[in-house]
Amino acid sequence: MCGLETKLWAEKKSVLSKELATILVGLGALKFGDFVLSSGRRSPYYIDLRLLPSYPSALERIAEMYVEVLENEVGLGNLKVAGIPTAGLPLATAVSLRARLPLIYVRETPKLHGEMKMIEGALSRGDTVVLIDDLVTTGGSLLKAAEAIRASGGRVEHAVVLIDREEGGSENLARAGIRLHAVSKISELLSWLESAGGLPSDKAELVRAYLRGVGRS
Amino acid sequence: MTGEAARLASILRNRGMIKRGNYMLHLGNSSEYYVDLRALPSYPDDFDEVTSALARLLSEEVGGFDRLVGIGDGAAPLTVAVSLKLQKPYAIVKKMEAENSFRDPLLGELRAGERAILLDDVASTGVTLACAASIVRALGARVDTAVVLVDRDLGARELLSTLGIRLRSLISLSEILGGAQRSP
C-alpha cells in the first residue's frame, strides 16, 4: 500500500469511528459508571450491545464497517470468516452475508451427540480464516478460537473486532501470530464523545486513567 | 413436492448435510439419518437461497410478527440472515443443555406482548423448541408459530400443537429422501 492510500484509509477510519460512536450512543451501548466485568475486574465503562439485534439497519451498517476494515487491512480474497459465539457469531454472519464469504464458527463446547467436533462449517486444511468478534479485551476467547481452528488445519493470521478495549488484546494476539484489526478503539470513541459534548471530561478522564493503569499492570 | 422444495432437497443432499449411519441424538434416541445443517452458511450462494426461502415463508404465510427468536448458536446464522432480509429484530435464546448457565438465557432483548416467531434449523421431537417457547413466553413474548428448515417428522408438530404452537417447515426429511408427500 502506498503512502497516500494509507493516509486516505486513516482518514476514512476516523470517520467510521465517529459514525460508530453515534450508533453506539443511539443503542445505549456505552455506559459509564462502576462495572464488574465477566473476568471479575472492575471497569469505569461498559459496552453493552444487547440492543443491536433489535435494529437490523444498525447491524447492517456495522457489518459494512467490518467489511471495509477487511478490504483495506486484510483483503477479501479467498477468505473464510469465523464467528466467536455467542456475541461474535451474529456479527460474523452479517459480515459473511455482506462480503459473500463462507462462514464457520467455533463451538463453545464440543458436540456431545452426532459427531464430536469443535468447528462447525466447511473448513479444509490450509483455508485462510479471519476471526470475527464484537469486542476484544485481553484476547483470550480469540486465542482459544484460533487454537481450535489451527488444530483443524486452518490458517489464522487476522482478527477483526468492532471495538478494541485496549487491555492488551492486540499484543497477546500478536504473540500468537495474529494481527488485530478494530473498527474503533475505546480511546477514539471517548475522544469523539467528549468533543461532541456527550461525555463530561471528568468521566472520560476516569476511563483514560483506567486504561493507563491496565497498560502498566 | 414444489419446485422450491426440490431445489432445497438437492442443496442439502449435495452438500452432504443428510448423513446415513447410526447416530445418537438428544435424549438418547438414535436414528439412521443425521441432519446437520450447520455447514450451510459456509456456502454463501446456497445459504442465501435457503434463507430467502425462509424469509418468503415468513412474510407470505406467517402474518405480522415483531421478532425472530433463533434457538442456540446453531440457528444464529439463519436468524440473522432472515432478520436482515426482512429488516425484523431478532434475539437468540440459549439451548437447554446441562453445560449452559442460565444467568442470561437471551442474546438480545424481548419486549412484553410482542409476537415472536421461533426459528431453528431442524425439528426432531420438538423438545428443544418447546423449552425455548417456555423461556420466551416466561420473558413476556407471545409464541404461536415455529419455523424450521427441515422437519424430521419425529413428533415435533404434535408436541408443539399441544402448546398452541404451529410448526412450519420448508421441507421434511422424507421429502429430502425422496419419499412421501409433505404433510400439510
Coordinates of C-alpha atoms in Angstrom, one line a residue, chain A residues 22-205:
Chain A
T22 CA -23.1 7.9 17.1
I23 CA -24.6 4.4 16.5
L24 CA -23.5 3.2 19.9
V25 CA -24.9 6.2 21.8
G26 CA -28.2 5.6 19.9
L27 CA -28.2 1.9 21.1
G28 CA -27.4 3.0 24.6
A29 CA -24.4 0.7 24.3
L30 CA -21.8 2.9 26.0
K31 CA -22.2 3.1 29.8
F32 CA -20.1 4.9 32.2
G33 CA -20.1 4.1 36.0
D34 CA -18.7 1.3 38.1
F35 CA -19.0 -2.1 36.5
V36 CA -17.7 -5.6 37.2
L37 CA -16.7 -7.4 34.0
S38 CA -17.2 -11.1 33.4
S39 CA -13.4 -11.5 34.3
G40 CA -14.2 -10.1 37.8
R41 CA -12.2 -6.9 37.0
R42 CA -13.9 -3.5 37.8
S43 CA -14.2 -1.1 34.9
P44 CA -15.4 2.5 34.8
Y45 CA -17.2 1.8 31.5
Y46 CA -19.2 -1.0 29.9
I47 CA -20.0 -1.7 26.3
D48 CA -23.5 -3.3 26.1
L49 CA -24.5 -4.4 22.6
R50 CA -27.7 -6.1 23.8
L51 CA -30.0 -3.8 21.8
L52 CA -28.1 -4.3 18.5
P53 CA -30.2 -7.3 17.4
S54 CA -33.3 -5.1 17.7
Y55 CA -32.1 -2.8 15.0
P56 CA -31.3 -4.6 11.7
S57 CA -30.3 -1.4 9.9
A58 CA -27.6 -0.7 12.6
L59 CA -26.4 -4.3 12.4
E60 CA -26.2 -4.0 8.6
R61 CA -24.2 -0.7 8.8
I62 CA -21.9 -2.2 11.4
A63 CA -21.3 -5.3 9.2
E64 CA -20.4 -2.8 6.4
M65 CA -17.8 -1.3 8.7
Y66 CA -16.2 -4.7 9.3
V67 CA -16.1 -5.4 5.6
E68 CA -14.4 -2.0 5.0
V69 CA -11.7 -2.9 7.5
L70 CA -11.4 -6.4 5.9
E71 CA -11.0 -4.8 2.4
N72 CA -8.5 -2.2 3.5
E73 CA -6.4 -4.1 6.1
V74 CA -6.7 -7.8 5.2
G75 CA -8.0 -8.2 1.7
L76 CA -11.2 -10.2 0.8
G77 CA -9.7 -12.8 -1.5
N78 CA -10.0 -16.5 -0.6
L79 CA -11.1 -16.0 3.0
K80 CA -13.4 -17.6 5.4
V81 CA -14.9 -15.8 8.4
A82 CA -15.1 -17.4 11.8
G83 CA -17.7 -16.3 14.4
I84 CA -16.9 -16.4 18.1
P85 CA -20.0 -17.3 20.0
T86 CA -22.1 -16.0 21.4
A87 CA -22.0 -12.3 20.5
G88 CA -19.5 -12.6 17.6
L89 CA -21.5 -15.2 15.7
P90 CA -24.4 -12.9 14.6
L91 CA -21.8 -10.2 13.6
A92 CA -19.7 -12.8 11.6
T93 CA -22.9 -13.9 9.9
A94 CA -23.8 -10.3 8.8
V95 CA -20.2 -9.9 7.6
S96 CA -20.3 -13.1 5.6
L97 CA -23.6 -12.1 4.0
R98 CA -22.3 -8.7 3.2
A99 CA -19.0 -9.8 1.7
R100 CA -20.3 -13.2 0.4
L101 CA -17.6 -15.1 2.3
P102 CA -18.1 -18.6 3.8
L103 CA -18.9 -18.7 7.5
I104 CA -17.7 -21.1 10.1
Y105 CA -17.9 -21.0 13.8
V106 CA -16.2 -22.3 16.9
R107 CA -18.4 -24.3 19.3
E108 CA -18.3 -23.2 23.0
T109 CA -18.4 -26.9 24.0
P110 CA -17.7 -29.9 21.8
K111 CA -20.8 -31.5 20.4
L112 CA -21.8 -34.5 22.6
H113 CA -24.2 -36.1 20.2
G114 CA -23.9 -36.8 16.4
E115 CA -20.3 -36.1 15.5
M116 CA -17.8 -34.7 18.1
K117 CA -16.1 -31.6 16.8
M118 CA -15.1 -28.1 17.8
I119 CA -15.6 -26.3 14.5
E120 CA -19.0 -26.0 12.7
G121 CA -18.9 -25.4 8.9
A122 CA -16.7 -26.3 6.0
L123 CA -13.1 -26.0 6.9
S124 CA -10.3 -27.7 5.0
R125 CA -6.6 -27.9 5.7
G126 CA -4.9 -24.7 4.5
D127 CA -8.0 -22.5 4.5
T128 CA -7.3 -18.9 5.5
V129 CA -9.7 -17.9 8.3
V130 CA -10.3 -14.4 9.8
L131 CA -11.7 -14.3 13.3
I132 CA -14.7 -12.0 13.9
D133 CA -15.8 -10.9 17.4
D134 CA -17.6 -7.9 18.9
L135 CA -15.1 -6.7 21.4
V136 CA -11.6 -7.6 22.4
T137 CA -10.3 -7.1 26.0
T138 CA -7.2 -9.3 26.6
G139 CA -7.9 -11.6 23.6
G140 CA -8.5 -14.8 25.5
S141 CA -11.5 -16.0 23.6
L142 CA -10.0 -15.1 20.2
L143 CA -6.8 -17.0 21.1
K144 CA -8.9 -20.0 22.1
A145 CA -10.8 -19.9 18.8
A146 CA -7.6 -19.6 16.8
E147 CA -6.2 -22.6 18.6
A148 CA -9.2 -24.7 17.7
I149 CA -9.2 -23.6 14.0
R150 CA -5.5 -24.2 13.7
A151 CA -5.9 -27.6 15.2
S152 CA -8.3 -28.4 12.4
G153 CA -5.8 -27.2 9.8
G154 CA -7.0 -23.6 9.2
R155 CA -4.6 -20.7 8.9
V156 CA -5.4 -17.8 11.2
E157 CA -3.5 -14.5 10.8
H158 CA -6.1 -11.8 11.4
A159 CA -8.9 -11.0 13.8
V160 CA -11.4 -8.2 13.3
V161 CA -13.4 -6.7 16.1
L162 CA -15.8 -3.7 16.4
I163 CA -14.1 -2.2 19.5
D164 CA -10.7 -2.7 21.0
R165 CA -10.9 -2.2 24.7
E166 CA -7.1 -1.7 24.7
E167 CA -6.3 -4.0 27.5
G168 CA -3.5 -6.0 25.9
G169 CA -5.5 -8.0 23.3
S170 CA -3.6 -6.6 20.4
E171 CA -0.2 -7.6 22.0
N172 CA -1.4 -11.0 23.2
L173 CA -2.7 -11.9 19.7
A174 CA 0.4 -10.6 18.0
R175 CA 2.5 -13.1 20.1
A176 CA 0.3 -15.8 18.6
G177 CA 0.9 -14.5 15.1
I178 CA -2.5 -12.8 14.8
R179 CA -2.9 -9.2 13.8
L180 CA -5.8 -7.4 15.5
H181 CA -7.9 -5.0 13.4
A182 CA -10.6 -2.9 15.1
V183 CA -13.2 -0.6 13.5
S184 CA -12.5 1.6 16.5
K185 CA -10.8 1.7 19.9
I186 CA -12.3 2.8 23.2
S187 CA -9.8 5.8 23.4
E188 CA -11.0 7.1 20.0
L189 CA -14.7 6.6 20.9
L190 CA -14.0 8.5 24.1
S191 CA -12.5 11.4 22.2
W192 CA -15.4 11.7 19.9
L193 CA -18.0 11.5 22.7
E194 CA -16.1 14.1 24.7
S195 CA -15.7 16.6 21.8
A196 CA -19.4 16.1 20.8
G197 CA -20.3 17.0 24.4
G198 CA -21.7 13.6 25.1
L199 CA -19.4 12.8 27.9
P200 CA -18.2 15.0 30.8
S201 CA -14.4 15.3 30.7
D202 CA -14.1 14.0 34.3
K203 CA -15.7 10.7 33.3
A204 CA -13.6 10.5 30.2
E205 CA -10.5 11.1 32.4

